[in-house]
PDB file of C-alpha atoms and ligand atoms in Angstrom:
ATOM      1  CA  MET A   1      30.406 -12.590  13.835  1.00  0.00           C
ATOM      2  CA  LYS A   2      28.589 -12.178  10.512  1.00  0.00           C
ATOM      3  CA  GLN A   3      27.502 -14.817   8.037  1.00  0.00           C
ATOM      4  CA  VAL A   4      27.207 -14.364   4.282  1.00  0.00           C
ATOM      5  CA  ILE A   5      23.661 -15.358   3.347  1.00  0.00           C
ATOM      6  CA  ASP A   6      22.062 -15.803  -0.049  1.00  0.00           C
ATOM      7  CA  GLU A   7      19.301 -13.558  -1.408  1.00  0.00           C
ATOM      8  CA  LYS A   8      16.594 -16.146  -0.679  1.00  0.00           C
ATOM      9  CA  GLU A   9      17.223 -15.495   3.009  1.00  0.00           C
ATOM     10  CA  GLY A  10      18.825 -12.038   2.761  1.00  0.00           C
ATOM     11  CA  TRP A  11      15.698 -10.093   1.777  1.00  0.00           C
ATOM     12  CA  ARG A  12      14.362 -10.861   5.241  1.00  0.00           C
ATOM     13  CA  ALA A  13      17.152  -8.775   6.791  1.00  0.00           C
ATOM     14  CA  PHE A  14      15.394  -5.499   5.886  1.00  0.00           C
ATOM     15  CA  PRO A  15      13.599  -3.626   8.648  1.00  0.00           C
ATOM     16  CA  PRO A  16       9.780  -3.575   8.276  1.00  0.00           C
ATOM     17  CA  PHE A  17       8.141  -1.409   5.603  1.00  0.00           C
ATOM     18  CA  PRO A  18       5.010   0.682   5.953  1.00  0.00           C
ATOM     19  CA  LEU A  19       1.878  -1.141   4.920  1.00  0.00           C
ATOM     20  CA  ALA A  20      -0.903   0.263   2.749  1.00  0.00           C
ATOM     21  CA  LEU A  21      -4.224  -0.665   1.220  1.00  0.00           C
ATOM     22  CA  VAL A  22      -4.128   0.538  -2.360  1.00  0.00           C
ATOM     23  CA  THR A  23      -7.424   1.165  -4.113  1.00  0.00           C
ATOM     24  CA  ILE A  24      -7.662   0.954  -7.883  1.00  0.00           C
ATOM     25  CA  PRO A  25     -10.480   2.012 -10.209  1.00  0.00           C
ATOM     26  CA  GLY A  26     -12.526  -0.783 -11.781  1.00  0.00           C
ATOM     27  CA  SER A  27     -16.021  -2.230 -11.771  1.00  0.00           C
ATOM     28  CA  PRO A  28     -16.002  -2.864  -8.891  1.00  0.00           C
ATOM     29  CA  PRO A  29     -12.913  -1.003  -7.651  1.00  0.00           C
ATOM     30  CA  ASN A  30     -10.282  -3.271  -6.115  1.00  0.00           C
ATOM     31  CA  ILE A  31      -8.156  -3.157  -2.959  1.00  0.00           C
ATOM     32  CA  ILE A  32      -4.669  -4.684  -2.690  1.00  0.00           C
ATOM     33  CA  THR A  33      -2.532  -4.931   0.434  1.00  0.00           C
ATOM     34  CA  ALA A  34       0.962  -3.664  -0.386  1.00  0.00           C
ATOM     35  CA  ALA A  35       4.189  -3.466   1.582  1.00  0.00           C
ATOM     36  CA  LEU A  36       6.305  -2.537  -1.432  1.00  0.00           C
ATOM     37  CA  ILE A  37       5.504   1.131  -1.177  1.00  0.00           C
ATOM     38  CA  HIS A  38       7.717   4.182  -0.896  1.00  0.00           C
ATOM     39  CA  VAL A  39       8.020   7.924  -1.380  1.00  0.00           C
ATOM     40  CA  PHE A  40       9.916   8.383  -4.671  1.00  0.00           C
ATOM     41  CA  SER A  41      10.165  12.186  -4.535  1.00  0.00           C
ATOM     42  CA  PHE A  42       9.098  15.056  -2.258  1.00  0.00           C
ATOM     43  CA  ASP A  43       8.900  17.688  -5.004  1.00  0.00           C
ATOM     44  CA  PRO A  44       6.912  16.653  -6.884  1.00  0.00           C
ATOM     45  CA  PHE A  45       5.452  14.402  -4.208  1.00  0.00           C
ATOM     46  CA  LEU A  46       5.563  10.923  -5.760  1.00  0.00           C
ATOM     47  CA  ILE A  47       4.577   7.602  -4.227  1.00  0.00           C
ATOM     48  CA  GLY A  48       5.449   4.281  -5.874  1.00  0.00           C
ATOM     49  CA  VAL A  49       3.759   0.930  -5.362  1.00  0.00           C
ATOM     50  CA  GLY A  50       5.380  -2.367  -6.422  1.00  0.00           C
ATOM     51  CA  ILE A  51       2.842  -4.799  -7.827  1.00  0.00           C
ATOM     52  CA  ALA A  52       3.522  -8.309  -9.151  1.00  0.00           C
ATOM     53  CA  PRO A  53       2.146  -9.012 -12.651  1.00  0.00           C
ATOM     54  CA  SER A  54       0.197 -12.041 -11.350  1.00  0.00           C
ATOM     55  CA  ARG A  55      -2.108  -9.757  -9.299  1.00  0.00           C
ATOM     56  CA  TYR A  56      -5.505  -8.711 -10.614  1.00  0.00           C
ATOM     57  CA  SER A  57      -4.523  -5.229  -9.379  1.00  0.00           C
ATOM     58  CA  TYR A  58      -1.701  -5.202 -11.934  1.00  0.00           C
ATOM     59  CA  GLU A  59      -4.199  -5.677 -14.785  1.00  0.00           C
ATOM     60  CA  LEU A  60      -6.361  -2.906 -13.398  1.00  0.00           C
ATOM     61  CA  LEU A  61      -3.423  -0.561 -12.829  1.00  0.00           C
ATOM     62  CA  LYS A  62      -2.136  -1.046 -16.375  1.00  0.00           C
ATOM     63  CA  ALA A  63      -5.454   0.357 -17.596  1.00  0.00           C
ATOM     64  CA  ALA A  64      -5.850   2.965 -14.839  1.00  0.00           C
ATOM     65  CA  LYS A  65      -4.872   6.614 -14.603  1.00  0.00           C
ATOM     66  CA  ASP A  66      -4.675   6.686 -10.831  1.00  0.00           C
ATOM     67  CA  PHE A  67      -4.749   4.886  -7.482  1.00  0.00           C
ATOM     68  CA  VAL A  68      -5.221   5.811  -3.843  1.00  0.00           C
ATOM     69  CA  VAL A  69      -2.797   4.839  -1.065  1.00  0.00           C
ATOM     70  CA  ASN A  70      -4.831   4.289   2.096  1.00  0.00           C
ATOM     71  CA  ILE A  71      -3.012   3.902   5.422  1.00  0.00           C
ATOM     72  CA  PRO A  72      -4.668   1.270   7.641  1.00  0.00           C
ATOM     73  CA  THR A  73      -4.525   1.075  11.435  1.00  0.00           C
ATOM     74  CA  LYS A  74      -4.047  -2.056  13.553  1.00  0.00           C
ATOM     75  CA  GLU A  75      -7.827  -2.303  13.969  1.00  0.00           C
ATOM     76  CA  LEU A  76      -8.019  -3.132  10.241  1.00  0.00           C
ATOM     77  CA  LEU A  77      -5.640  -6.102  10.354  1.00  0.00           C
ATOM     78  CA  ASP A  78      -8.321  -8.641   9.338  1.00  0.00           C
ATOM     79  CA  GLN A  79      -9.261  -6.537   6.315  1.00  0.00           C
ATOM     80  CA  VAL A  80      -5.550  -6.090   5.493  1.00  0.00           C
ATOM     81  CA  MET A  81      -5.115  -9.889   5.518  1.00  0.00           C
ATOM     82  CA  PHE A  82      -8.231 -10.392   3.421  1.00  0.00           C
ATOM     83  CA  CYS A  83      -7.134  -7.905   0.755  1.00  0.00           C
ATOM     84  CA  GLY A  84      -3.655  -9.456   0.824  1.00  0.00           C
ATOM     85  CA  THR A  85      -4.782 -13.054   0.314  1.00  0.00           C
ATOM     86  CA  LYS A  86      -7.929 -12.888  -1.835  1.00  0.00           C
ATOM     87  CA  SER A  87      -8.063 -11.716  -5.422  1.00  0.00           C
ATOM     88  CA  GLY A  88     -10.396  -9.138  -6.860  1.00  0.00           C
ATOM     89  CA  ARG A  89     -10.778 -11.596  -9.743  1.00  0.00           C
ATOM     90  CA  ASP A  90     -12.884 -13.759  -7.413  1.00  0.00           C
ATOM     91  CA  VAL A  91     -14.396 -11.386  -4.836  1.00  0.00           C
ATOM     92  CA  ASN A  92     -15.571  -7.832  -4.427  1.00  0.00           C
ATOM     93  CA  LYS A  93     -13.218  -6.798  -1.608  1.00  0.00           C
ATOM     94  CA  PHE A  94     -15.196  -3.723  -0.561  1.00  0.00           C
ATOM     95  CA  GLU A  95     -18.318  -5.871  -0.198  1.00  0.00           C
ATOM     96  CA  LYS A  96     -16.589  -8.743   1.644  1.00  0.00           C
ATOM     97  CA  THR A  97     -14.518  -6.615   4.046  1.00  0.00           C
ATOM     98  CA  ARG A  98     -17.355  -4.119   4.606  1.00  0.00           C
ATOM     99  CA  LEU A  99     -14.822  -1.325   4.187  1.00  0.00           C
ATOM    100  CA  THR A 100     -16.515   1.878   3.067  1.00  0.00           C
ATOM    101  CA  ASP A 101     -15.607   3.369  -0.302  1.00  0.00           C
ATOM    102  CA  ILE A 102     -15.998   7.092  -0.642  1.00  0.00           C
ATOM    103  CA  PRO A 103     -15.331   9.166  -3.762  1.00  0.00           C
ATOM    104  CA  ALA A 104     -11.946  10.834  -4.059  1.00  0.00           C
ATOM    105  CA  LYS A 105     -11.671  14.529  -4.872  1.00  0.00           C
ATOM    106  CA  GLU A 106      -9.455  14.345  -7.968  1.00  0.00           C
ATOM    107  CA  VAL A 107      -9.042  10.704  -8.967  1.00  0.00           C
ATOM    108  CA  GLU A 108     -11.306   7.855  -9.998  1.00  0.00           C
ATOM    109  CA  ALA A 109     -10.113   5.308  -7.398  1.00  0.00           C
ATOM    110  CA  PRO A 110     -12.161   5.488  -4.180  1.00  0.00           C
ATOM    111  CA  LEU A 111     -10.856   6.272  -0.701  1.00  0.00           C
ATOM    112  CA  ILE A 112     -11.260   3.801   2.152  1.00  0.00           C
ATOM    113  CA  SER A 113     -13.167   5.770   4.761  1.00  0.00           C
ATOM    114  CA  GLU A 114     -11.867   3.680   7.723  1.00  0.00           C
ATOM    115  CA  CYS A 115      -8.210   4.510   6.888  1.00  0.00           C
ATOM    116  CA  PRO A 116      -7.088   7.716   8.641  1.00  0.00           C
ATOM    117  CA  VAL A 117      -4.847   8.828   5.755  1.00  0.00           C
ATOM    118  CA  ASN A 118      -5.500   8.663   2.021  1.00  0.00           C
ATOM    119  CA  PHE A 119      -3.177   9.846  -0.754  1.00  0.00           C
ATOM    120  CA  GLU A 120      -4.878  10.426  -4.101  1.00  0.00           C
ATOM    121  CA  CYS A 121      -2.263   9.649  -6.773  1.00  0.00           C
ATOM    122  CA  GLU A 122      -2.256  10.190 -10.517  1.00  0.00           C
ATOM    123  CA  ILE A 123       0.001   7.700 -12.329  1.00  0.00           C
ATOM    124  CA  THR A 124       2.915   9.516 -13.989  1.00  0.00           C
ATOM    125  CA  GLN A 125       5.437   6.721 -14.551  1.00  0.00           C
ATOM    126  CA  THR A 126       5.748   2.961 -14.545  1.00  0.00           C
ATOM    127  CA  LEU A 127       8.929   0.977 -14.013  1.00  0.00           C
ATOM    128  CA  GLU A 128       9.429  -2.650 -14.951  1.00  0.00           C
ATOM    129  CA  THR A 129      12.186  -3.605 -12.529  1.00  0.00           C
ATOM    130  CA  GLY A 130      11.910  -7.364 -12.066  1.00  0.00           C
ATOM    131  CA  ASP A 131       9.227  -9.508 -10.499  1.00  0.00           C
ATOM    132  CA  HIS A 132       7.347  -6.386  -9.382  1.00  0.00           C
ATOM    133  CA  TYR A 133       6.253  -3.493 -11.567  1.00  0.00           C
ATOM    134  CA  TRP A 134       6.342  -0.030 -10.005  1.00  0.00           C
ATOM    135  CA  PHE A 135       3.416   2.301 -10.509  1.00  0.00           C
ATOM    136  CA  ILE A 136       4.497   5.793  -9.527  1.00  0.00           C
ATOM    137  CA  GLY A 137       1.854   8.374  -8.829  1.00  0.00           C
ATOM    138  CA  GLU A 138       1.941  12.091  -8.216  1.00  0.00           C
ATOM    139  CA  VAL A 139       0.035  12.909  -5.058  1.00  0.00           C
ATOM    140  CA  LYS A 140      -2.858  15.240  -5.852  1.00  0.00           C
ATOM    141  CA  VAL A 141      -4.835  15.340  -2.609  1.00  0.00           C
ATOM    142  CA  ILE A 142      -3.993  14.136   0.920  1.00  0.00           C
ATOM    143  CA  HIS A 143      -6.723  13.401   3.459  1.00  0.00           C
ATOM    144  CA  ARG A 144      -5.734  13.004   7.123  1.00  0.00           C
ATOM    145  CA  ASP A 145      -7.977  12.343  10.100  1.00  0.00           C
ATOM    146  CA  VAL A 146      -7.662  15.091  12.724  1.00  0.00           C
ATOM    147  CA  ASN A 147      -6.906  12.423  15.361  1.00  0.00           C
ATOM    148  CA  PHE A 148      -4.297  10.635  13.234  1.00  0.00           C
ATOM    149  CA  SER A 149      -1.468   9.011  15.170  1.00  0.00           C
ATOM    150  CA  ARG A 150       1.463   7.320  13.438  1.00  0.00           C
ATOM    151  CA  GLU A 151       1.713   4.929  16.392  1.00  0.00           C
ATOM    152  CA  ASN A 152      -1.422   3.150  15.292  1.00  0.00           C
ATOM    153  CA  THR A 153      -0.296   2.437  11.728  1.00  0.00           C
ATOM    154  CA  LEU A 154       1.140  -0.887  10.533  1.00  0.00           C
ATOM    155  CA  CYS A 155       4.501  -2.096   9.311  1.00  0.00           C
ATOM    156  CA  TYR A 156       5.182  -5.428   7.651  1.00  0.00           C
ATOM    157  CA  TRP A 157       8.018  -7.562   6.402  1.00  0.00           C
ATOM    158  CA  ALA A 158       8.951 -11.229   6.139  1.00  0.00           C
ATOM    159  CA  GLY A 159       5.603 -12.446   7.429  1.00  0.00           C
ATOM    160  CA  GLU A 160       5.517 -10.184  10.504  1.00  0.00           C
ATOM    161  CA  PHE A 161       3.075  -7.370  11.177  1.00  0.00           C
ATOM    162  CA  ARG A 162       4.351  -4.727  13.622  1.00  0.00           C
ATOM    163  CA  LEU A 163       3.487  -1.367  15.042  1.00  0.00           C
ATOM    164  CA  PRO A 164       6.094   1.376  14.330  1.00  0.00           C
ATOM    165  CA  GLY A 165       7.473   1.259  17.908  1.00  0.00           C
ATOM    166  CA  PRO A 166       8.409   4.036  20.338  1.00  0.00           C
ATOM    167  CA  LEU A 167       9.936   7.351  19.283  1.00  0.00           C
ATOM    168  CA  ILE A 168      13.577   7.239  20.404  1.00  0.00           C
ATOM    169  CA  ARG A 169      14.872  10.577  19.092  1.00  0.00           C
ATOM    170  CA  ARG A 170      13.964  13.464  16.798  1.00  0.00           C
ATOM    171  CA  ARG A 171      16.253  14.451  13.953  1.00  0.00           C
TER     172      ARG A 171
HETATM  173  C1  LIG U   1       1.113  -8.017   4.273  1.00  0.00           C
HETATM  174  C2  LIG U   1       1.055  -8.207   2.773  1.00  0.00           C
HETATM  175  C3  LIG U   1       1.811  -7.390   1.946  1.00  0.00           C
HETATM  176  C4  LIG U   1       1.763  -7.551   0.555  1.00  0.00           C
HETATM  177  N1  LIG U   1       2.485  -6.716  -0.253  1.00  0.00           N
HETATM  178  C5  LIG U   1       2.391  -6.842  -1.605  1.00  0.00           C
HETATM  179  C6  LIG U   1       3.058  -5.923  -2.475  1.00  0.00           C
HETATM  180  O1  LIG U   1       3.720  -4.979  -2.038  1.00  0.00           O
HETATM  181  N2  LIG U   1       2.946  -6.119  -3.807  1.00  0.00           N
HETATM  182  C7  LIG U   1       2.202  -7.141  -4.364  1.00  0.00           C
HETATM  183  O2  LIG U   1       2.130  -7.267  -5.584  1.00  0.00           O
HETATM  184  N3  LIG U   1       1.540  -8.009  -3.546  1.00  0.00           N
HETATM  185  C8  LIG U   1       1.600  -7.870  -2.200  1.00  0.00           C
HETATM  186  N4  LIG U   1       0.914  -8.718  -1.386  1.00  0.00           N
HETATM  187  C9  LIG U   1       0.114  -9.781  -1.987  1.00  0.00           C
HETATM  188  C10 LIG U   1      -1.228  -9.271  -2.547  1.00  0.00           C
HETATM  189  O3  LIG U   1      -1.836  -8.367  -1.645  1.00  0.00           O
HETATM  190  C11 LIG U   1      -2.164 -10.476  -2.784  1.00  0.00           C
HETATM  191  O4  LIG U   1      -1.570 -11.337  -3.733  1.00  0.00           O
HETATM  192  C12 LIG U   1      -3.568 -10.083  -3.198  1.00  0.00           C
HETATM  193  O5  LIG U   1      -4.411 -11.199  -3.007  1.00  0.00           O
HETATM  194  C13 LIG U   1      -3.650  -9.619  -4.644  1.00  0.00           C
HETATM  195  O6  LIG U   1      -4.965  -9.229  -4.893  1.00  0.00           O
HETATM  196  P1  LIG U   1      -5.527  -8.934  -6.366  1.00  0.00           P
HETATM  197  O7  LIG U   1      -5.400 -10.216  -7.168  1.00  0.00           O
HETATM  198  O8  LIG U   1      -6.959  -8.528  -6.131  1.00  0.00           O
HETATM  199  O9  LIG U   1      -4.710  -7.844  -6.928  1.00  0.00           O
HETATM  200  C14 LIG U   1       0.952  -8.566   0.006  1.00  0.00           C
HETATM  201  C15 LIG U   1       0.195  -9.387   0.856  1.00  0.00           C
HETATM  202  C16 LIG U   1       0.237  -9.208   2.221  1.00  0.00           C
HETATM  203  C17 LIG U   1      -0.600 -10.082   3.118  1.00  0.00           C
END
């Protein structure tokens, strides 16, 4: 039996999304936790991040040419929560989380050293869709730790953090 539910409840019915820490150039650079993140194209390789206009990161992104999508592991959950609940308007998130910023190769936004994957993205398009504004970036450089395992990355939706879960089949 199925029930018809309204959109206030219905958005929760999505499976979890991948979770990222997005770094944005500024003085100091900022970090925002984002679950609204997706691959928008493989060729060119485009990644989009949905950011609400109330975020300090939105202000920074409007003035920025680039951002970096950093993929955190479960060991970074406290830092993920910090960057997802505190604003860069009030705190320096690199300083407070003790995450290490390292220079990117081709963009101004820094990489987070502790994240095993970093996508350097140059903003090519923006989309005003509704209560989130999509910043779409062309991936210029990808850094991946030699010991990277997808199993250790994080997913999030509707207030729940999860690991990706076991592999059940290959396509
Ligand atoms: C797990 C998690 C996921 C989040 N995903 C998003 C997102 O995709 N887009 C967004 O605008 N805010 C998202 N947020 C909220 C921002 O991270 C939060 O408002 C943050 O404090 C904004 O920081 P800023 O003001 O420095 O930009 C998320 C928060 C958490 C905890």
